[in-house]
Short mmCIF file of C-alpha atoms in Angstrom, two decimals:
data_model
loop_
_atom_site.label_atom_id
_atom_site.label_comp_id
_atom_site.label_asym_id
_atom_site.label_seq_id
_atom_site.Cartn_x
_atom_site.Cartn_y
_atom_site.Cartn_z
CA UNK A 159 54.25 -157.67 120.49
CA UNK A 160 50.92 -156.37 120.63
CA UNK A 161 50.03 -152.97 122.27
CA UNK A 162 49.42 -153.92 125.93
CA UNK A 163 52.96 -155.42 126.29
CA UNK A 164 54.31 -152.61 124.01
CA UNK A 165 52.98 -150.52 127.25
CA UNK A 166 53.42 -152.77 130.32
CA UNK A 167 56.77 -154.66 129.43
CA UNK A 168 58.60 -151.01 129.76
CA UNK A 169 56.35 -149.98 132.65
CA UNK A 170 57.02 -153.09 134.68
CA UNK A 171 60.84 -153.39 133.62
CA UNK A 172 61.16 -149.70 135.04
CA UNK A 173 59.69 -150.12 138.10
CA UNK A 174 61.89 -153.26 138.69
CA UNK A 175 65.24 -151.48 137.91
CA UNK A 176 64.02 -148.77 140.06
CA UNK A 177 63.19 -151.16 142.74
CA UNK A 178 66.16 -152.77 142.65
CA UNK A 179 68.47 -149.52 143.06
CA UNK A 180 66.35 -149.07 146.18
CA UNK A 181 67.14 -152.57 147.21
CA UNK A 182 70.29 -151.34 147.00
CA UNK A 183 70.42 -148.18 148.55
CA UNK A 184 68.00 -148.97 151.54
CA UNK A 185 68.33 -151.81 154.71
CA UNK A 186 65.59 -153.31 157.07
CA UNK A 187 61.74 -153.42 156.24
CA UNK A 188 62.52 -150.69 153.29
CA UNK A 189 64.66 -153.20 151.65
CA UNK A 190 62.39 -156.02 152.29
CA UNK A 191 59.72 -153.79 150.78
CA UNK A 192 61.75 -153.03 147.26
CA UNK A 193 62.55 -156.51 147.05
CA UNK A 194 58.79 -157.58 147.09
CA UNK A 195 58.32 -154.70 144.67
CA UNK A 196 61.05 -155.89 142.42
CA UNK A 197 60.11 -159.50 142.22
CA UNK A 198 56.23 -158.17 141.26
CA UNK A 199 57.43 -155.61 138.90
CA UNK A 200 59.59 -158.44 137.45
CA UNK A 201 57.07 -161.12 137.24
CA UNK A 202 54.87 -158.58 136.03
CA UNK A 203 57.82 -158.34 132.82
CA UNK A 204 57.33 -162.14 132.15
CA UNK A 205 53.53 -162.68 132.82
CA UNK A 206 53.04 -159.76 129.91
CA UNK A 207 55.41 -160.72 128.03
CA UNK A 208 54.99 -164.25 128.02
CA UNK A 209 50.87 -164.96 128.51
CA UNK A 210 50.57 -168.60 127.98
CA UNK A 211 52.86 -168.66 131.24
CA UNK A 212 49.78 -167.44 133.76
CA UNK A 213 47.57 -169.73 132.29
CA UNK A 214 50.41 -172.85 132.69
CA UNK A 215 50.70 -171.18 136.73
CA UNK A 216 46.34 -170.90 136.93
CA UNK A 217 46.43 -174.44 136.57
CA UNK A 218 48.50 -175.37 139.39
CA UNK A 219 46.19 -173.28 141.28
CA UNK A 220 43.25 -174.97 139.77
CA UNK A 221 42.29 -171.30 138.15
CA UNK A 222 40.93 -172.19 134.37
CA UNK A 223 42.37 -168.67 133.00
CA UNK A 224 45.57 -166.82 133.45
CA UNK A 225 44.13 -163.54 133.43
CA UNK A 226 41.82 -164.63 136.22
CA UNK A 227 45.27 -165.94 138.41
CA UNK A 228 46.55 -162.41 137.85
CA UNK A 229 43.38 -160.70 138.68
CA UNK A 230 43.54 -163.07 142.07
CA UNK A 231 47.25 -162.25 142.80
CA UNK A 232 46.84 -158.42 142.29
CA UNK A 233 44.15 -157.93 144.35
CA UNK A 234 45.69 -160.02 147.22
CA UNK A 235 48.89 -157.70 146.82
CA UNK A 236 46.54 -154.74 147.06
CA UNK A 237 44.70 -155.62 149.93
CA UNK A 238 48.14 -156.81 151.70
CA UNK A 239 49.44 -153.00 150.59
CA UNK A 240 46.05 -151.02 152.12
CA UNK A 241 46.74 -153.10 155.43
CA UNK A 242 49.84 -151.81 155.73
CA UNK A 243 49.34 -148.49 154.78
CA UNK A 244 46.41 -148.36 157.19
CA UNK A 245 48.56 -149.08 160.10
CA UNK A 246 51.66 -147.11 159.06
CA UNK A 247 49.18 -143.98 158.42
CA UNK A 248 47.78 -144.95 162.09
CA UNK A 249 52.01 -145.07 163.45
CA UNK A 250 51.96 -141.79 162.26
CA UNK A 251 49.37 -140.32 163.29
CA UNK A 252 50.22 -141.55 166.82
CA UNK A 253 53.42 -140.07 166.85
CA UNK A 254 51.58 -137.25 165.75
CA UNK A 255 49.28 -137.07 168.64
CA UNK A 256 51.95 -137.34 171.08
CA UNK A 257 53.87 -134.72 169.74
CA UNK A 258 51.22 -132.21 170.22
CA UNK A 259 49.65 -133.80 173.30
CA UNK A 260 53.27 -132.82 174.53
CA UNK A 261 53.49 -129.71 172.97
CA UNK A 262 50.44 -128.66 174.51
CA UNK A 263 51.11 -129.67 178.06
CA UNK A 264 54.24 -128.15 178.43
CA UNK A 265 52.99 -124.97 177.13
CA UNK A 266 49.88 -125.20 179.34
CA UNK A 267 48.71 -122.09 180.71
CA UNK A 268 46.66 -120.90 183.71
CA UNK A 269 44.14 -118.12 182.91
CA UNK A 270 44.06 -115.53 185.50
CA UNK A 271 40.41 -114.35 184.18
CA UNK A 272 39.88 -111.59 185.44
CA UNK A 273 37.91 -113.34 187.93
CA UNK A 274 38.74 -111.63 191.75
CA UNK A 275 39.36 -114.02 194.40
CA UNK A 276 40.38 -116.90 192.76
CA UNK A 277 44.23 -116.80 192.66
CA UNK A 278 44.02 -119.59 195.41
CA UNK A 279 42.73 -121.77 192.60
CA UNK A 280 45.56 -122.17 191.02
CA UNK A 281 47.00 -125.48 191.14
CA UNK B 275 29.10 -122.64 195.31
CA UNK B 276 32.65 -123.76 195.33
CA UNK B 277 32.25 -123.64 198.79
CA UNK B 278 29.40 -126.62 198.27
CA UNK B 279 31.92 -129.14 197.57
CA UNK B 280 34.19 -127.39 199.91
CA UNK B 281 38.05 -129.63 200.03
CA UNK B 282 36.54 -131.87 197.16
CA UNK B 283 36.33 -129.36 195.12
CA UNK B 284 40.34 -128.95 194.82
CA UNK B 285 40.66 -133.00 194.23
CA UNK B 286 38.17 -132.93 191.10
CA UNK B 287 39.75 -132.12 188.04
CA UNK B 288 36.83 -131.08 185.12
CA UNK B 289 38.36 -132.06 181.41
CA UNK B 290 36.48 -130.03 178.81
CA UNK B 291 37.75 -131.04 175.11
CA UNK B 292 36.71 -128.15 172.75
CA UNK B 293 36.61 -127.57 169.26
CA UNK B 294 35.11 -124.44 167.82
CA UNK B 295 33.15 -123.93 170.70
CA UNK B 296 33.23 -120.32 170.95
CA UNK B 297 29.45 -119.54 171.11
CA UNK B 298 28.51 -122.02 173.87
CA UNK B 299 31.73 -122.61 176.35
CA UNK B 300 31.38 -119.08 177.90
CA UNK B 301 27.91 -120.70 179.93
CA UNK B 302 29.31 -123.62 180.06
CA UNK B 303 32.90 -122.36 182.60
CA UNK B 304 30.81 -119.89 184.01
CA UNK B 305 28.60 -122.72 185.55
CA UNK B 306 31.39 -125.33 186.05
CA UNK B 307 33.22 -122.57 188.15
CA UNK B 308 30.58 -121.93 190.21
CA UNK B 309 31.15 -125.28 191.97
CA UNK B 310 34.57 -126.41 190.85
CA UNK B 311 38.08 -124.92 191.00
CA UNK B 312 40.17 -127.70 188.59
CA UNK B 313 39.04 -127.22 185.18
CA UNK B 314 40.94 -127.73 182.12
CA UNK B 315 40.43 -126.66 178.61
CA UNK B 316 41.70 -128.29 175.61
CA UNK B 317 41.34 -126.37 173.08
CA UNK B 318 41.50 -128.89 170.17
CA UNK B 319 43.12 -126.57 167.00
CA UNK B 320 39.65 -124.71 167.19
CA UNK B 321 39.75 -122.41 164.33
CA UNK B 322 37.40 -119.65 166.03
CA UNK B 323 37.60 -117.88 169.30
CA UNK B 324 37.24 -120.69 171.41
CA UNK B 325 40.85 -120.28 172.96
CA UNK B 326 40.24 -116.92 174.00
CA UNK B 327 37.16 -117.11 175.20
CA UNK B 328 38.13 -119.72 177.79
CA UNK B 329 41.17 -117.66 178.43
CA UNK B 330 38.50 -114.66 179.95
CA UNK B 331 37.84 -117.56 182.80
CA UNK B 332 40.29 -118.79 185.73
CA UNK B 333 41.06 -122.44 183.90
CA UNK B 334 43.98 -124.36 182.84
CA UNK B 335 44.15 -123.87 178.83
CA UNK B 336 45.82 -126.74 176.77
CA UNK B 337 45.81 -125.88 172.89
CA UNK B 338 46.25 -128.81 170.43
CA UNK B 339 47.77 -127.30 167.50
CA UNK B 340 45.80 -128.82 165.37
CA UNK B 341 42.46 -130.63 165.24
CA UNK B 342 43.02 -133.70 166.33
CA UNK B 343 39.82 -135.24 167.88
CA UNK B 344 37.45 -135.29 171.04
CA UNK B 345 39.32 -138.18 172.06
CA UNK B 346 42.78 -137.16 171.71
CA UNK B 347 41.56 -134.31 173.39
CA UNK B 348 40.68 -135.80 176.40
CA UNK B 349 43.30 -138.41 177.20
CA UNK B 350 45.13 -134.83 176.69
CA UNK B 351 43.79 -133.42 179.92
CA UNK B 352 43.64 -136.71 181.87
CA UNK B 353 47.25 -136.72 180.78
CA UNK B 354 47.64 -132.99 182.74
CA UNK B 355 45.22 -133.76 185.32
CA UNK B 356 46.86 -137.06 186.69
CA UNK B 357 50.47 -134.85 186.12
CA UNK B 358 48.78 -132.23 188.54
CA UNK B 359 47.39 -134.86 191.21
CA UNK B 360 44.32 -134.98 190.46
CA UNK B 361 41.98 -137.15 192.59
CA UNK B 362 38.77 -137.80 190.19
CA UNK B 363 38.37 -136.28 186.86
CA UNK B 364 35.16 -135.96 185.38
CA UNK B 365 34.91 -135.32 181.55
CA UNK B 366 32.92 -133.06 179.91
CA UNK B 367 31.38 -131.21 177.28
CA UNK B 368 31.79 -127.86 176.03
CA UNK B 369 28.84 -127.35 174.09
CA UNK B 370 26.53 -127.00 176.84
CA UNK B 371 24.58 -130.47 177.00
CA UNK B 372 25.39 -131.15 179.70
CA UNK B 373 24.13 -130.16 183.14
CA UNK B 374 27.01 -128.50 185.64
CA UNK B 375 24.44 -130.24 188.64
CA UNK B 376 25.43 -133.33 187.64
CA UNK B 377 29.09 -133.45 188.29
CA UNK B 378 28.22 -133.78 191.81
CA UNK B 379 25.89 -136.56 191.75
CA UNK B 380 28.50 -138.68 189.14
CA UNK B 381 30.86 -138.18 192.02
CA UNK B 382 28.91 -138.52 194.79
CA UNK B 383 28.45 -142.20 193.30
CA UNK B 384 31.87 -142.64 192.86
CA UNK B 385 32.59 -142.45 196.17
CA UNK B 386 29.95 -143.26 197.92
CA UNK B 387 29.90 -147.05 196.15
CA UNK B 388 33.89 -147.46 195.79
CA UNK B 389 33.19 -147.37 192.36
CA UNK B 390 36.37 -146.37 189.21
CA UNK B 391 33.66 -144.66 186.73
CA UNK B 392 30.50 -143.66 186.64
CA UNK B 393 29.30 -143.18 183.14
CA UNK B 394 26.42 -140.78 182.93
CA UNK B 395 23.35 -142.02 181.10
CA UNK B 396 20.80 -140.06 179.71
CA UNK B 397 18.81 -143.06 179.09
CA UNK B 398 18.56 -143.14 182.78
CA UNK B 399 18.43 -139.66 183.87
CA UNK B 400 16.94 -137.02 180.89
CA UNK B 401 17.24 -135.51 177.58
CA UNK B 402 15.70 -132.27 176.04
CA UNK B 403 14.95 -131.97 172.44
CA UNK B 404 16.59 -135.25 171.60
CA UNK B 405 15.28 -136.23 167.72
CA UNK B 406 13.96 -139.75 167.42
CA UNK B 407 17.26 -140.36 165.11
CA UNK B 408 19.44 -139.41 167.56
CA UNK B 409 18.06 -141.77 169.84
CA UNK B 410 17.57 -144.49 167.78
CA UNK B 411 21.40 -144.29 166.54
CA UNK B 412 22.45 -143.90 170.22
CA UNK B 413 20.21 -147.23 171.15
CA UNK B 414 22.54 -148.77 167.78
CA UNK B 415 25.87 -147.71 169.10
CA UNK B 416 24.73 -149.27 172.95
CA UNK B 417 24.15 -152.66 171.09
CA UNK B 418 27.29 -152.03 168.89
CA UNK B 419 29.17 -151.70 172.06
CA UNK B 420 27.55 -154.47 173.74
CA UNK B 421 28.95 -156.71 171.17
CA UNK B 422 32.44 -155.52 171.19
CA UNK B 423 33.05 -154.83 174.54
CA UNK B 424 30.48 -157.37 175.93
CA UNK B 425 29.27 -154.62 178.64
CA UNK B 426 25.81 -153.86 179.24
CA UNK B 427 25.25 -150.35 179.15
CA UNK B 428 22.23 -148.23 178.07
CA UNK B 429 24.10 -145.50 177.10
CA UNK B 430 27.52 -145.50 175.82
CA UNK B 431 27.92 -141.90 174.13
CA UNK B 432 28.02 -139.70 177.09
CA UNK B 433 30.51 -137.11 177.09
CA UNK B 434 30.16 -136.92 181.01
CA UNK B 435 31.61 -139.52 182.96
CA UNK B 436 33.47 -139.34 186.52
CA UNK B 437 36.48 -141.47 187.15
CA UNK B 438 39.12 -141.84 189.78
CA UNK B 439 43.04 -141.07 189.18
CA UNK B 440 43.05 -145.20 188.77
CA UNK B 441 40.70 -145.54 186.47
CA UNK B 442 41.74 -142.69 184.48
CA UNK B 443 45.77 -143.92 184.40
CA UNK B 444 43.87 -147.28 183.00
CA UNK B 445 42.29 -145.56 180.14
CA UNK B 446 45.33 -144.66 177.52
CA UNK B 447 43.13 -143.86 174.98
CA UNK B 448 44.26 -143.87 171.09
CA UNK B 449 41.59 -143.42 169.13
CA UNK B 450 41.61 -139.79 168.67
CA UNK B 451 38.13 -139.04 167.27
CA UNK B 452 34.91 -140.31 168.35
CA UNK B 453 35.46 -143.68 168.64
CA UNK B 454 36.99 -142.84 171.77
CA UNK B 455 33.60 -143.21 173.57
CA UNK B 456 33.61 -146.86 172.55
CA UNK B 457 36.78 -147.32 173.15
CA UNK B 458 36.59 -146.07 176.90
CA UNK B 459 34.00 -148.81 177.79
CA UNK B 460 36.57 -151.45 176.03
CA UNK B 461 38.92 -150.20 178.53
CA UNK B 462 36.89 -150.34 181.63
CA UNK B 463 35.70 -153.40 180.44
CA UNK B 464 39.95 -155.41 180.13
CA UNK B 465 40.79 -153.14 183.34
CA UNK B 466 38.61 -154.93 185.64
CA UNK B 467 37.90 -151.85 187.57
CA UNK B 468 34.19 -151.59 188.94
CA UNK B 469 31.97 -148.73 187.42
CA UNK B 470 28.55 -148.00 187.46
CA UNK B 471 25.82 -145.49 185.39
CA UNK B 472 24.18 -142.75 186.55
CA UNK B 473 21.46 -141.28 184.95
CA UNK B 474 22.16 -137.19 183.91
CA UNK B 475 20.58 -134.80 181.99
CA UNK B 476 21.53 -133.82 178.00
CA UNK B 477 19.51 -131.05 176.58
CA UNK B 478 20.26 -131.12 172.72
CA UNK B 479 19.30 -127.75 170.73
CA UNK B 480 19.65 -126.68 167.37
CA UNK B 481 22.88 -125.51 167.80
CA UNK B 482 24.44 -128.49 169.64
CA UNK B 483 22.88 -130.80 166.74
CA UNK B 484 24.16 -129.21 164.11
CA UNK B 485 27.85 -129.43 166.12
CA UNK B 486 26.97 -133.23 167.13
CA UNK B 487 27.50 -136.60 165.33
CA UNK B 488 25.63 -137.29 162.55
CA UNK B 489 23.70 -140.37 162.44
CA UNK B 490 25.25 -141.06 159.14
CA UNK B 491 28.73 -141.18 160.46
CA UNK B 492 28.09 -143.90 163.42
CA UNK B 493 28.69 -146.23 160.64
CA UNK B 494 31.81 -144.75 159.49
CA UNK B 495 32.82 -145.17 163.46
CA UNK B 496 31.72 -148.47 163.65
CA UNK B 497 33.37 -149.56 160.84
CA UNK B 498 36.70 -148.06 161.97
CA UNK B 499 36.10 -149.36 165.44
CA UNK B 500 35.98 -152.78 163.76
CA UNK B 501 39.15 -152.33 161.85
CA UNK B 502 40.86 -151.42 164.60
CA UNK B 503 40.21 -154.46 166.61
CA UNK B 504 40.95 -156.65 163.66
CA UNK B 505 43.94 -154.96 162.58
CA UNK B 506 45.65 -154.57 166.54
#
């Protein structure tokens, strides 16, 4: 074992135990999530531990060198994980909005002013 | 000069979305009142005196509590408005740009053509100290627009526009910050409803640039504008 898998083999293996007790513990698109997580974390296990295996996947792909498959693959799961961060961060930020948009018209006050003559204004 | 507009006056709702405005609202009401009844502040989690400034002034106050953009901010007091029957809402800014005269004339359009929006232009009507940047990013953002939207507008950044109670209920607007502008003209564009431009008068000083968009940022805007789209 050299010192990259000495690092990432435990790292990986962690994250796929801990994704799997939130497999577990979770249901709908939070359990969907973990599993996706899981599977990664736990192909991320046998791609370090076993290299030869990316490069024997690369080709099936037509990619000349595992490492490059992996760099592919990780940066497709990124992208696919900012996407959907972007638009829960923008679900939340709508709720958001219309929590304080109601907040703020139900506590909507009329200023008197001071100003003489113009009670009549008041809608 | 309420008396000007006489019965109209009651139907027109003014929207005024501030944000640390403090220093420049104050001229700003005390113009607006002089011809119209219906205002409404939003005070948009302003962290100076903005709030109780407007509060010295017979208007309806709305207080975000916290900063959550010019555009929230308005579909915030179309939101009240239309809840309060308004007729025509005209949007506006609090920073003093914009000239009170030329509520009237967005209106008087509005009616007098059968129109759902007028969108004031100040490509059309005047401008006051605008820097060359300014303009040329403004020009940018029409073309911007023009391409997204595919309506042909020469200025589609004004904060003062005049609507009807139907064209506002169309609007819905999501994009809380400054996108919003853009985002209006997408709407008016998919609603169908007719509008027109009118050309107003924006009268930029030191202190409203320093408060205003920087040039800089229209790309960040764009860029979020596009996302958007793609992302829907």
């Amino acid at each position: 074992m050299n010192l990259f898998q000495i690092v990432f083999v435990p790292l990986f293996a962690v994250t796929a135990v801990l994704g799997l007790v939130r497999v577990m513990r979770t249901r709908g698109r939070t359990r969907l999530n973990a599993a996706v997580l899981t599977l990664g974390a736990l192909g991320g296990v046998v791609v370090v531990s076993i290299p030869q295996l990316s490069t024997t996947l690369s080709r099936q792909f037509g990619i000349g060198r595992g490492a490059d498959f992996v760099v592919y693959v990780g940066l497709t799961v990124i992208l696919y994980s900012l996407i959907w961060l972007y638009r829960r961060v923008g679900r939340l930020e709508t709720q958001l909005t219309r929590l304080i948009r109601t907040h703020a018209i139900e506590r909507a006050t009329w200023q008197e002013g001071g100003a003489e003559g113009r009670d009549e204004a008041r809608p | 000069m309420t008396r000007e507009y006489g019965d109209r006056s009651a139907e027109v709702w003014i929207v005024i979305p501030a944000y640390n405005e403090a220093t420049r609202i104050e001229v700003v009401l005390a113009e607006l009142l002089l011809s119209w009844k219906r205002i409404v502040v939003i005070d948009d989690g302003s962290s100076d005196e903005t709030a109780r400034i407007a509060s010295m002034y017979p208007v309806w106050l709305l207080r975000h509590g916290t900063n959550l953009g010019q555009g929230a901010a308005i579909q915030t007091g179309i939101e009240f408005a239309l809840a309060r029957g308004a007729r025509y809402i005209v949007t506006f800014d609090a920073d003093g740009q914009h000239d009170p005269a030329d509520v009237g004339r967005l209106l008087t359009r509005l009616e007098a053509r059968n129109l759902d929006f007028v969108l004031g232009s100040r490509f059309l009507g005047a401008t006051e100290g605008m820097p060359l940047t300014r303009a040329l990013t403004l020009r940018v953002g029409v073309l911007f627009t023009r391409l997204l939207s595919g309506v042909r507008l020469t200025d589609a950044h004004n904060g003062l526009r005049a609507m009807t109670a139907r064209g506002a209920a169309t609007l819905q607007l999501v994009q809380n910050g400054m996108e919003h502008a853009s985002e209006i003209v997408d709407r008016i564009s998919t609603s169908g409803l007719p509008f027109a431009e009118a050309g107003v008068t924006v009268r930029y000083t030191p202190e409203t640039l320093e408060k205003g968009q920087r040039s800089g940022a229209a790309l960040g805007l764009a860029a979020r504008l596009l996302i958007e789209k793609l992302l829907r």
